[in-house]
Tab-separated table of C-alpha atoms and ligand atoms in Angstrom:
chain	number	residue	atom	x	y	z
A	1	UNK	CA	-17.116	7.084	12.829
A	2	UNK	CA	-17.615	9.436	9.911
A	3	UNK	CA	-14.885	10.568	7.175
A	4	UNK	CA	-14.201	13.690	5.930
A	5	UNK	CA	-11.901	15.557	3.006
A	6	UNK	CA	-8.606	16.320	4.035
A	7	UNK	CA	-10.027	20.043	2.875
A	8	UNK	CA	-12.829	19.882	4.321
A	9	UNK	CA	-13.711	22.314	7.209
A	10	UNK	CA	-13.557	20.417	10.754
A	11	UNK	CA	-17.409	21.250	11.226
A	12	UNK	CA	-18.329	19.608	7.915
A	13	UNK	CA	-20.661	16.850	8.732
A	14	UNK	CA	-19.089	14.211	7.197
A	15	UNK	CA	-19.815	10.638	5.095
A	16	UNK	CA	-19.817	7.116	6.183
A	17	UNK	CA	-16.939	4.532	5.591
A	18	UNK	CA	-18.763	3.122	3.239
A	19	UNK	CA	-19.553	6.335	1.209
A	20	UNK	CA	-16.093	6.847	1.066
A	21	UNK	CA	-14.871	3.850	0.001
A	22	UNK	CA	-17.598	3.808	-2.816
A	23	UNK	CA	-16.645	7.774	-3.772
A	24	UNK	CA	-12.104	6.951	-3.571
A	25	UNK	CA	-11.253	10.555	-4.134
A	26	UNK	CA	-13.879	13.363	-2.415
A	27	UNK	CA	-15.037	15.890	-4.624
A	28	UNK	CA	-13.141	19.061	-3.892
A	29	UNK	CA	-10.255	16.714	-4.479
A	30	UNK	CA	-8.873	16.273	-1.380
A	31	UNK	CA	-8.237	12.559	0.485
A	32	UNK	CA	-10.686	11.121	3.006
A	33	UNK	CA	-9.781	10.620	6.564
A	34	UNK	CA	-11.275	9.841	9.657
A	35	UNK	CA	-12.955	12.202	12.261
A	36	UNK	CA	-10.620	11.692	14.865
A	37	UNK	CA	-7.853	8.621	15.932
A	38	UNK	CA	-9.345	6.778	18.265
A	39	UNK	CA	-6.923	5.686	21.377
A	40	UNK	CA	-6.333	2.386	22.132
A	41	UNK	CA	-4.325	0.083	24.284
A	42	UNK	CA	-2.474	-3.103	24.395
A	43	UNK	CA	-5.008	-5.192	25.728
A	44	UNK	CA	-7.961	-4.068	23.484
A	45	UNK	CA	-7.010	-6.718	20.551
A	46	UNK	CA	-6.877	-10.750	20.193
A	47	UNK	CA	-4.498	-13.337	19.676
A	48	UNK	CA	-4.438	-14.020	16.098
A	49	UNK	CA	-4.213	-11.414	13.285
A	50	UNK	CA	-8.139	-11.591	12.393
A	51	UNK	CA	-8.972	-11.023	15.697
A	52	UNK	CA	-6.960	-8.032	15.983
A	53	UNK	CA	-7.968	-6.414	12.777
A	54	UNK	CA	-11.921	-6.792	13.734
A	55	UNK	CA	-11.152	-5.534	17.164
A	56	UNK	CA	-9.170	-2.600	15.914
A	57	UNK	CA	-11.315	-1.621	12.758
A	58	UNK	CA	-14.475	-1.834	14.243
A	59	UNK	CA	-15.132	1.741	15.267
A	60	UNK	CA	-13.932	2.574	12.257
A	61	UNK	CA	-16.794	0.798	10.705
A	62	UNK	CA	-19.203	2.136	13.719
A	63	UNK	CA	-22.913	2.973	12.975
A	64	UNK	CA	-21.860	1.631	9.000
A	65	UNK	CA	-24.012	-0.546	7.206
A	66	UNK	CA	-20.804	-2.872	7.061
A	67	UNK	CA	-20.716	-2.956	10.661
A	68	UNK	CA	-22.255	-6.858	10.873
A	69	UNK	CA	-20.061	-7.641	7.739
A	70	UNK	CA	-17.021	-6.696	9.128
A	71	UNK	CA	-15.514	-9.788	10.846
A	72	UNK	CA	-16.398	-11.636	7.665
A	73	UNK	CA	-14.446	-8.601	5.884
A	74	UNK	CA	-11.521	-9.251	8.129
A	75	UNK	CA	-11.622	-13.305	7.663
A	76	UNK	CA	-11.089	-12.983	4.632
A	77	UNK	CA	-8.595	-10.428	4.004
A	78	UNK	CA	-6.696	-11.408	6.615
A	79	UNK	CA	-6.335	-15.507	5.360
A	80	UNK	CA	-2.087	-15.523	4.863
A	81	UNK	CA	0.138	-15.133	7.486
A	82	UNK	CA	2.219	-11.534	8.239
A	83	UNK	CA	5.045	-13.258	10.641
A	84	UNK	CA	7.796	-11.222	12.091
A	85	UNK	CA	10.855	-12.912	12.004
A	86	UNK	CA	14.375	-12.634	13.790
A	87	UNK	CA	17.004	-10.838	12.325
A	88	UNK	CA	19.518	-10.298	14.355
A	89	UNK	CA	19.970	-8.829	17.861
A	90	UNK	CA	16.890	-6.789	18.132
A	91	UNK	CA	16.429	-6.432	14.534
A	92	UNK	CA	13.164	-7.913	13.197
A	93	UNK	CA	11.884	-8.311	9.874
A	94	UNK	CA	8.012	-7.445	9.096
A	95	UNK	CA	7.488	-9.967	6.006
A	96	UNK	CA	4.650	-8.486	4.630
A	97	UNK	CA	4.598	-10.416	1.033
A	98	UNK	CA	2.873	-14.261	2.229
A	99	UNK	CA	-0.636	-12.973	0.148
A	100	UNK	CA	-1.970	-14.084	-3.206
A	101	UNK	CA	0.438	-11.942	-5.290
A	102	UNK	CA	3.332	-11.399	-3.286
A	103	UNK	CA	3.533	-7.536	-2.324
A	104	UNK	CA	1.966	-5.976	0.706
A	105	UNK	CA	-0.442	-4.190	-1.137
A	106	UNK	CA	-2.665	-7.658	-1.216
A	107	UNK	CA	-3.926	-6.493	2.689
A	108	UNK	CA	-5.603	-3.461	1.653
A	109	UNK	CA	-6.554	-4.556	-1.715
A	110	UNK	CA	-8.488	-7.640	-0.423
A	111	UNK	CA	-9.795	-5.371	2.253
A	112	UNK	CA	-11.294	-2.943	-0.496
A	113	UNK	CA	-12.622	-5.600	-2.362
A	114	UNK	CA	-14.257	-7.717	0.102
A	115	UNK	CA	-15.879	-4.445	0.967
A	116	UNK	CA	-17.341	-3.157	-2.152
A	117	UNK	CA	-18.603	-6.634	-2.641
A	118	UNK	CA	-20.842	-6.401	0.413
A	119	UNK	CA	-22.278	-2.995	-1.386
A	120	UNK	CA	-24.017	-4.982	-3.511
A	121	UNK	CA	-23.610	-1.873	-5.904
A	122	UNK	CA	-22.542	-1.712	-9.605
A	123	UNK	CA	-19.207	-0.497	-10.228
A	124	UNK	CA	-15.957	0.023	-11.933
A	125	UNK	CA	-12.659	-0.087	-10.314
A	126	UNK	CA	-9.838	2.104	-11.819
A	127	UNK	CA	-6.261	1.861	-11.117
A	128	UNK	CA	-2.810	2.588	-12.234
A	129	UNK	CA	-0.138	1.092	-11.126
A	130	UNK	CA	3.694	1.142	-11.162
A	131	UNK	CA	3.844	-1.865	-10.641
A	132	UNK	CA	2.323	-4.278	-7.607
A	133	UNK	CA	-1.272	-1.912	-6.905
A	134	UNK	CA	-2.498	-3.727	-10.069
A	135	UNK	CA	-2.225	-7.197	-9.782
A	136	UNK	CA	-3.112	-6.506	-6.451
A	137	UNK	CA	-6.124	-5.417	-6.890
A	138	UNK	CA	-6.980	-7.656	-9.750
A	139	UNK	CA	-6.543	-10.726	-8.150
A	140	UNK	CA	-8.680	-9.263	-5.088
A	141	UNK	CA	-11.753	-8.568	-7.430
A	142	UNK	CA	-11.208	-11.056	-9.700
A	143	UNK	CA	-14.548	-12.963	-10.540
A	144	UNK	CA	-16.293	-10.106	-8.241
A	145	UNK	CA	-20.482	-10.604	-9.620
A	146	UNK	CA	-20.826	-6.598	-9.374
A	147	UNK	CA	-17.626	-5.347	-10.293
A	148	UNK	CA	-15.574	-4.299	-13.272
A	149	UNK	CA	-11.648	-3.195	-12.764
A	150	UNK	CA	-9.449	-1.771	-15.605
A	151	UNK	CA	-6.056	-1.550	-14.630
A	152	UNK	CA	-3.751	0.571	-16.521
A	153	UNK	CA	0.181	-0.093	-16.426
A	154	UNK	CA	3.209	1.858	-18.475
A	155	UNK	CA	4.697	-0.108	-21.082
A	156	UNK	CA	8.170	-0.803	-20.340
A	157	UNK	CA	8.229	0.299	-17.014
A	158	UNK	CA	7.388	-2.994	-14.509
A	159	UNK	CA	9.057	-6.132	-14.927
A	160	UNK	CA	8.335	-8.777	-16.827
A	161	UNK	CA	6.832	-11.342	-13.551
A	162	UNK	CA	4.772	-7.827	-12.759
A	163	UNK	CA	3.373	-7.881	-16.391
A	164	UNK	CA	2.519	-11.778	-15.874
A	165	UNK	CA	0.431	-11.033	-12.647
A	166	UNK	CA	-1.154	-7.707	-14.124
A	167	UNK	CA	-2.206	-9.609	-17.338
A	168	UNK	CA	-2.835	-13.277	-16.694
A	169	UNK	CA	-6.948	-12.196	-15.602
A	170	UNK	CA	-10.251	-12.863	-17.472
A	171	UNK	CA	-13.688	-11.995	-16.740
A	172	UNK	CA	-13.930	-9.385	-14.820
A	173	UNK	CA	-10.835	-7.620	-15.242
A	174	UNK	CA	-9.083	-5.557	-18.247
A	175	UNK	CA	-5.802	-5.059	-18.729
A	176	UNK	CA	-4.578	-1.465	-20.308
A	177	UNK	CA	-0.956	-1.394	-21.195
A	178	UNK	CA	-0.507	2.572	-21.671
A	179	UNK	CA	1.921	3.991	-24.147
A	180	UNK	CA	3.476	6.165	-21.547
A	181	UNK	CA	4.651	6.343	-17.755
A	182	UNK	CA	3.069	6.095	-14.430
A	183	UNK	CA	1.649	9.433	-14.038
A	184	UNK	CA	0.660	9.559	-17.334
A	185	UNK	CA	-1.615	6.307	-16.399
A	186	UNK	CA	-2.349	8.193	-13.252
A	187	UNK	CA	-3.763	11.280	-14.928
A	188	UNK	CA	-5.912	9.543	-17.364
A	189	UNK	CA	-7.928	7.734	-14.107
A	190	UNK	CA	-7.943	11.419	-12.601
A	191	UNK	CA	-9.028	12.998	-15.999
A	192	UNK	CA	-11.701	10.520	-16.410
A	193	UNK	CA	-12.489	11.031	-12.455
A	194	UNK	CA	-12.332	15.196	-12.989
A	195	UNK	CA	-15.122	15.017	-15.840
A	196	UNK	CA	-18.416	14.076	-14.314
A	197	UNK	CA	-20.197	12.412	-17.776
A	198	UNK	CA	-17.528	9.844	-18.091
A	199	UNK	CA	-17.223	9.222	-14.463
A	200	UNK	CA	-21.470	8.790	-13.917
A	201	UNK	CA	-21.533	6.439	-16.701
A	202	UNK	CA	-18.906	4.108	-15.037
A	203	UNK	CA	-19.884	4.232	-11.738
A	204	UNK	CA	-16.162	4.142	-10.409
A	205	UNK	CA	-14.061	4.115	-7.899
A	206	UNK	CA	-10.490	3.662	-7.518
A	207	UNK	CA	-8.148	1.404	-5.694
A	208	UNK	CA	-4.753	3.543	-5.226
A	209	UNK	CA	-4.008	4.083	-2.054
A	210	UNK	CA	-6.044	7.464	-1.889
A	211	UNK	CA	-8.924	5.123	-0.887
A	212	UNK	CA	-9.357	4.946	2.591
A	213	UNK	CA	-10.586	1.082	2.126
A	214	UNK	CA	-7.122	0.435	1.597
A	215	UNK	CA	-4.975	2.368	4.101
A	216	UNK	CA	-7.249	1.491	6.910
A	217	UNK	CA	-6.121	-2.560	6.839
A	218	UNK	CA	-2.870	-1.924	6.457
A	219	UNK	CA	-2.548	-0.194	10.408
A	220	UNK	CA	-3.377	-4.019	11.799
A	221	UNK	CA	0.230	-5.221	10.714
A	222	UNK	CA	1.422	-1.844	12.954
A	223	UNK	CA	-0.846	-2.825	15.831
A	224	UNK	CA	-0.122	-6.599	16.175
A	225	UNK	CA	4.006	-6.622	15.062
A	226	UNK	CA	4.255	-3.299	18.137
A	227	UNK	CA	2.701	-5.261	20.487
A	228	UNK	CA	4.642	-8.548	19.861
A	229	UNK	CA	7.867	-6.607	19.691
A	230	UNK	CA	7.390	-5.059	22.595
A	231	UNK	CA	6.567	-8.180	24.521
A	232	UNK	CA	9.721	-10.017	23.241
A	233	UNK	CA	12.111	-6.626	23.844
A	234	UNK	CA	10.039	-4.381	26.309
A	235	UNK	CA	11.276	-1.833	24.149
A	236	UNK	CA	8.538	0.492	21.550
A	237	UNK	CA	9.398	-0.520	18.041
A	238	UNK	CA	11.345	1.519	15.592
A	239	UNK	CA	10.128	1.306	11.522
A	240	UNK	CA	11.862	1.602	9.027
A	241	UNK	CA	9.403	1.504	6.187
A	242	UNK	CA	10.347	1.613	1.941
A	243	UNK	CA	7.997	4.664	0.834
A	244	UNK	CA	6.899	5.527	-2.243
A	245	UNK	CA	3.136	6.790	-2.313
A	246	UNK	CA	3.397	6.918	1.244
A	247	UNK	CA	0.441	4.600	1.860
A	248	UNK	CA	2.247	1.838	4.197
A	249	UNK	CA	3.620	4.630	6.297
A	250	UNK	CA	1.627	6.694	7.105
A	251	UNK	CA	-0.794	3.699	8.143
A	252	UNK	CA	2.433	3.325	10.549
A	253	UNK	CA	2.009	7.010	11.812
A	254	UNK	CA	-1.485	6.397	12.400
A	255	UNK	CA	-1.373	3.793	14.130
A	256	UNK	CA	1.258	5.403	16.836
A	257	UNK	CA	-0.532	8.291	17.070
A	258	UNK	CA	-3.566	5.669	18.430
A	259	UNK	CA	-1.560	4.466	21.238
A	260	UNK	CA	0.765	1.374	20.236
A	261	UNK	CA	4.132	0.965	21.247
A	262	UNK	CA	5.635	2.604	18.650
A	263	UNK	CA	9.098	4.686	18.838
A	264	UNK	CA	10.461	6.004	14.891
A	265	UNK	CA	9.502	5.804	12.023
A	266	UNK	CA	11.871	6.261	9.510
A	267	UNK	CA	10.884	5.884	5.633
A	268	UNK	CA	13.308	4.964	2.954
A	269	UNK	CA	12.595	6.524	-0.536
A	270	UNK	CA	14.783	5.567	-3.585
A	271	UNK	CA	16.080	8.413	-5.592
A	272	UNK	CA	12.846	10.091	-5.791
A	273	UNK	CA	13.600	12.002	-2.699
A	274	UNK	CA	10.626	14.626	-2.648
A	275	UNK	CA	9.582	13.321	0.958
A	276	UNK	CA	13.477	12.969	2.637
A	277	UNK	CA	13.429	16.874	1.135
A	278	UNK	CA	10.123	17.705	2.664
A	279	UNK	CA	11.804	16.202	6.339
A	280	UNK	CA	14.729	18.337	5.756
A	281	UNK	CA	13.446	21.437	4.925
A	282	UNK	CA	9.272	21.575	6.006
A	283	UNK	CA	8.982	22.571	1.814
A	284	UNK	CA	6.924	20.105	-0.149
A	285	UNK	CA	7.408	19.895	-4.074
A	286	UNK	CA	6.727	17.376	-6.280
A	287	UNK	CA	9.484	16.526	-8.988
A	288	UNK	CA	9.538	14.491	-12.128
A	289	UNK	CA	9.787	10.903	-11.559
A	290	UNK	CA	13.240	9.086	-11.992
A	291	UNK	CA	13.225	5.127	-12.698
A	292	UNK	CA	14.896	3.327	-10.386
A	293	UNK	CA	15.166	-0.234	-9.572
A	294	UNK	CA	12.957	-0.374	-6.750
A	295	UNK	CA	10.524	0.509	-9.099
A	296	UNK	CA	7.202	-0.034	-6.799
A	297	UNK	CA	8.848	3.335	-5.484
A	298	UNK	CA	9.181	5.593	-7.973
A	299	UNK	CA	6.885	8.578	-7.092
A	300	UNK	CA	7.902	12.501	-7.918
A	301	UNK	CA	4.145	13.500	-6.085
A	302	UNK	CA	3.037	11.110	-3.432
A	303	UNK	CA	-0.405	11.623	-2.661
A	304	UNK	CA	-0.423	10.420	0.737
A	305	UNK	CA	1.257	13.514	1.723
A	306	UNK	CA	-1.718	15.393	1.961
A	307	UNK	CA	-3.221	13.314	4.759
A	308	UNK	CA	0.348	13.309	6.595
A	309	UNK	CA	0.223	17.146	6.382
A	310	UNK	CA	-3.704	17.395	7.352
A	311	UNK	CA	-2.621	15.554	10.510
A	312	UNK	CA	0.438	17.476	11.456
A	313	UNK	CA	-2.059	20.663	11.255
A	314	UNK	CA	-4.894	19.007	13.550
A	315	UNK	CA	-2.415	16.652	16.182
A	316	UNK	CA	0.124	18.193	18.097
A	317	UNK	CA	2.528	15.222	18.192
A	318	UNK	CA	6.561	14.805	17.904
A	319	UNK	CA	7.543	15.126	14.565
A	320	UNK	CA	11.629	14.076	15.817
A	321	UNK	CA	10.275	10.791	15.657
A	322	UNK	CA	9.749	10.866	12.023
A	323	UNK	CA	12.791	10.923	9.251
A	324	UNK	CA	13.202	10.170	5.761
A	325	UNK	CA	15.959	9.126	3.536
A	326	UNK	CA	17.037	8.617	-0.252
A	327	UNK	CA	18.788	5.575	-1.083
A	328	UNK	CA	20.476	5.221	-4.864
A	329	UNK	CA	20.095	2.158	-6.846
A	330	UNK	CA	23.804	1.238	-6.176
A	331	UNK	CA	22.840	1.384	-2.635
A	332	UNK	CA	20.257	-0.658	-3.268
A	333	UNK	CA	22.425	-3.246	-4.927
A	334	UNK	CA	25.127	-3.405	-2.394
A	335	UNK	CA	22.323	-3.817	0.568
A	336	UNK	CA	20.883	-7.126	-1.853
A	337	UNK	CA	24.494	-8.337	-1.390
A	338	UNK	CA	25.814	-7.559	1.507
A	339	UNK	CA	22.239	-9.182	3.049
A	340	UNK	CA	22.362	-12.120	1.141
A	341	UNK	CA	26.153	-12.587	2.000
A	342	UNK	CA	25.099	-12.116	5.719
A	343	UNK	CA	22.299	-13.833	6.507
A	344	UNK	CA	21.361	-15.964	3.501
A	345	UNK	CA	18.206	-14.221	2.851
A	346	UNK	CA	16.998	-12.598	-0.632
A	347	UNK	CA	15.585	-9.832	-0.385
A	348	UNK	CA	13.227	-7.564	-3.470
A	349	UNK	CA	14.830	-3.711	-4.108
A	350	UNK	CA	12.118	-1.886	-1.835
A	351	UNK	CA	13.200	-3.685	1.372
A	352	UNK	CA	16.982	-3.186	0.308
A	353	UNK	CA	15.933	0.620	0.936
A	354	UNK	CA	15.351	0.025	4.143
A	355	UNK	CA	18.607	-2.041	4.828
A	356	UNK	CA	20.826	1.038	3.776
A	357	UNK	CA	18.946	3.288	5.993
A	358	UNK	CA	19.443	0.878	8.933
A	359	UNK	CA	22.876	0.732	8.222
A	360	UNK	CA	23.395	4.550	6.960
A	361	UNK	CA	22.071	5.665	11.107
A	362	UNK	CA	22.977	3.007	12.493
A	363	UNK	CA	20.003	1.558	14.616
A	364	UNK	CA	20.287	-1.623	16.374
A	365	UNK	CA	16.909	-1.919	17.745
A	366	UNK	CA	13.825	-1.945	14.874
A	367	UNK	CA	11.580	-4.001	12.556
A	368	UNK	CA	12.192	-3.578	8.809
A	369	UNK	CA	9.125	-3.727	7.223
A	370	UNK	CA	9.650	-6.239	4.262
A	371	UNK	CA	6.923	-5.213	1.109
A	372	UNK	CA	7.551	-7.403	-1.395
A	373	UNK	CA	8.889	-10.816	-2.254
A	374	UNK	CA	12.271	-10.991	-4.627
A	375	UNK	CA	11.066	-13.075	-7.174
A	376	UNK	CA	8.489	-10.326	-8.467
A	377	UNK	CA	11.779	-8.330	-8.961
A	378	UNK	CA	13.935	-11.673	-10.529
A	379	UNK	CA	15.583	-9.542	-13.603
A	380	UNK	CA	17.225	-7.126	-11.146
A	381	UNK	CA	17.922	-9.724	-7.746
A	382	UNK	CA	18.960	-12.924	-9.576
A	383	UNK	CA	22.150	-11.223	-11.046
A	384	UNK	CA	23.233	-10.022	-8.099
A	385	UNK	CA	22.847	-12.883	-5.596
A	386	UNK	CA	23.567	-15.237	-8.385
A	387	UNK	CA	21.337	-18.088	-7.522
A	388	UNK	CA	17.841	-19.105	-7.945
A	389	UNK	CA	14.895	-17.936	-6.918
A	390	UNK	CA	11.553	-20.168	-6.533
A	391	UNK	CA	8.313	-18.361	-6.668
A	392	UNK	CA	6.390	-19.414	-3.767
A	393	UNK	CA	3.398	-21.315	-3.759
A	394	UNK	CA	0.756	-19.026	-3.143
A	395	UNK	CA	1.923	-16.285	-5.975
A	396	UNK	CA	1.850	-19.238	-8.492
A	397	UNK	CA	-2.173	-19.063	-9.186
A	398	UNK	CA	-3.255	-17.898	-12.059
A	399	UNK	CA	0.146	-16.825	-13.190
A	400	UNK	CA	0.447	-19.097	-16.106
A	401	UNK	CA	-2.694	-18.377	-17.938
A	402	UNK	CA	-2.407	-16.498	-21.283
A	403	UNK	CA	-1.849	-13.017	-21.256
A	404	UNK	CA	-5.079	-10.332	-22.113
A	405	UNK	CA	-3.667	-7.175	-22.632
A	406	UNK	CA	-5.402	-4.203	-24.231
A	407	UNK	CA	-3.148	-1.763	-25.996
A	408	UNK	CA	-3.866	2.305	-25.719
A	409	UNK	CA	-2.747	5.601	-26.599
A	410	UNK	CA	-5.608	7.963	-25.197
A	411	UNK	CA	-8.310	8.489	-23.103
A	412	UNK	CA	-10.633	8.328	-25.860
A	413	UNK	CA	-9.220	4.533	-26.770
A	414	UNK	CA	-9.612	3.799	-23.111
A	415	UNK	CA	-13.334	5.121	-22.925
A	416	UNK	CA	-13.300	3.183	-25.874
A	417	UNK	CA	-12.200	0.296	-24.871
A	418	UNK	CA	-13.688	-0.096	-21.413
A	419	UNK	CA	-16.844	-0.510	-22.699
A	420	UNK	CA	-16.609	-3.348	-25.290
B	501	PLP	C1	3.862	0.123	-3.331
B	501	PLP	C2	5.127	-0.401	-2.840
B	501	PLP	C3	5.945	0.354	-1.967
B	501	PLP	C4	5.596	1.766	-1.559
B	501	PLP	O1	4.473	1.807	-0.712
B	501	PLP	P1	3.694	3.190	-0.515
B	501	PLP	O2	2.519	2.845	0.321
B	501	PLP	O3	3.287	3.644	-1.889
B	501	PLP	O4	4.629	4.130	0.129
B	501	PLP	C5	7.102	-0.228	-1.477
B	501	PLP	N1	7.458	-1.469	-1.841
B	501	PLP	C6	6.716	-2.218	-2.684
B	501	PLP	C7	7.182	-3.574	-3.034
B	501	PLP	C8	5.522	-1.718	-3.212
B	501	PLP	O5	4.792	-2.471	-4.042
């Protein structure tokens, strides 16, 4: 399988997996996708979740040099469990939060990393994060021989459990708490990306969810929680999916445009509604971020977009089966409630998103794909359900450690900085 720019021409040539993982962003700016979607049907994967993911991601990985490392790739990302578990009627929920720190952004983080390992390359990770990327990615690398990472977060803007995980690290990892927001972290990484002296001395890469390491992973949840649905319903699964980048999704529309039984997808956004707008109208335009409580979420220019709108260009598929909707914070807060009160189950602001928007169209059949546990979100959850909530076991490692942050302005501390 090769990988090309999402503006690229279809007769360039393309790179290998690898490459791409190793480059993050391609050069003329654009996002790195595969050739073509390979097809696939039900009984082309295992029985357990690493089985699947090796059987599914290996022609992605075709004719790479991580071909032979690939199951070990998979073994390892794939060591927590992704259960779906019974709502109600045929309402499942896709808990995708069992990994290291809690979010499902561990799956394609650990996939990354375990990758870039096997490169055996010098290198420098960048990412900002709004939140969950970071820690992420931190605690995926952490201790990594060959790697650096330098996370950069907004002051003020994650909450104070997200701070813990993006801070508690040594070695390896650094810290930046940015004076500013998220996409003022995220244009410093592209700045230093854009200018080709600091980016050759650093060697980096990044770890948002522009790198095709990342999205890649995340379609084996899709593949195996389709095919179990459908053998428990005989019925193709419906997703409703909290969006924000647009990452987790459109791993979702991938991965039905490849065969599995899968019927809508419907993505929730919080108030930053540029992609329910884009569904409405066809007219894509980022905005200005808003903060919102669901916080993970809050994205005026998702990049993902790009690859959603390379594909609707090159496939000629049913775009009725894909919807978006904005959900406000007191939305939000009323699903937390209402869920709790229901079913005695807490869940974090993202999923809540995806509560209303069951509700709001009423579906009776789907899987609500859960991204994050509630007690990374305590401040805002615990009020509202009133009672406590026990960080689970595996999110507990690490956390207690003192803090390292580094504190910066510019690029020029940051450049600075990264080097000490
Ligand atoms: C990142 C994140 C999202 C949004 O996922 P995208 O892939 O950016 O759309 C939703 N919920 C949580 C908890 C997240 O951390």
């Amino acid at each position: 399988m090769k990988y090309q720019s999402t503006r690229a021409e279809v007769k360039d040539k393309g790179i290998s997996i690898s490459e791409a993982m190793l480059i993050g962003l391609a050069r003329d700016g654009g996002l790195f996708i595969p050739k073509f979607l390979p097809a696939f049907c039900a009984n082309d994967f295992g029985e357990n979740l690493n089985e699947t993911a090796y059987r599914f991601l290996e022609i992605f990985f075709m004719n790479d040099q991580l071909e032979n490392n690939l199951r070990e790739i998979c073994d390892n990302t794939f060591n927590f469990s992704i259960p779906m578990v019974h709502l109600e009627k045929r309402i499942e929920i896709l808990e995708l939060y069992h990994g290291p720190t809690g979010a499902f952004k561990d799956v394609g983080a650990r996939f990354l990393a375990y990758s870039l390992n096997k490169l055996d390359k010098h290198l420098t990770v960048m990412v900002a994060t709004s939140g969950d990327t970071g820690s992420a990615v931190a605690s995926a690398f952490h201790n990594m021989e060959n790697i650096d990472v330098a996370v950069l977060y907004p002051k003020d803007r994650i909450s104070e459990f997200q701070e813990k995980q993006l801070t508690c690290w040594d070695n390896n990892i650094k810290s930046f708490r940015v004076d500013g927001d998220f996409d003022y972290c995220q244009n410093m990484v592209k700045e230093i990306f854009n200018s080709t002296n600091r980016s050759e001395s650093l060697k980096i890469t990044s770890a948002n969810s522009i790198n095709i390491g990342r999205l890649l992973p995340q379609c084996v949840y899709y593949v195996s929680s389709s095919l179990e649905y459908y053998k428990k319903y005989d019925i193709y699964a419906n997703y409703i999916i909290p969006t924000g980048n647009m990452g987790n999704a459109l791993a979702a529309i991938w991965t039905k445009l490849m065969g599995l039984p899968i019927g809508k997808i419907i993505l929730a956004s919080n108030i930053n509604d540029t992609i329910p707008i884009y569904f409405d109208s066809g007219i894509f335009k980022s905005k200005p971020t808003i903060r919102t409580i669901a916080s993970a979420m809050d994205v005026g220019r998702p990049s993902n977009m790009e690859r959603y709108l390379n594909l609707k260009a090159f496939y000629n598929f049913d775009l009725s089966e894909i919807s978006a909707y904005s959900v406000s914070d007191e939305e939000i807060k009323s699903a937390i409630k209402d869920v709790y009160n229901r079913f005695d189950r807490i869940i974090c602001p993202h999923t809540a998103t995806a509560f209303v928007v069951m509700k709001k169209i009423d579906l009776d059949s789907c899987i609500i794909v859960s991204t994050a546990h509630p007690s990374k979100f305590i401040d805002t959850v615990k009020p509202i359900v009133n009672c406590e909530i026990p960080i689970p076991k595996n999110m507990e490692n690490h956390i207690n450690n003192p803090a390292n942050i580094i504190d910066i302005q510019t690029i020029d501390d940051l450049m600075d900085k990264i080097t000490q």
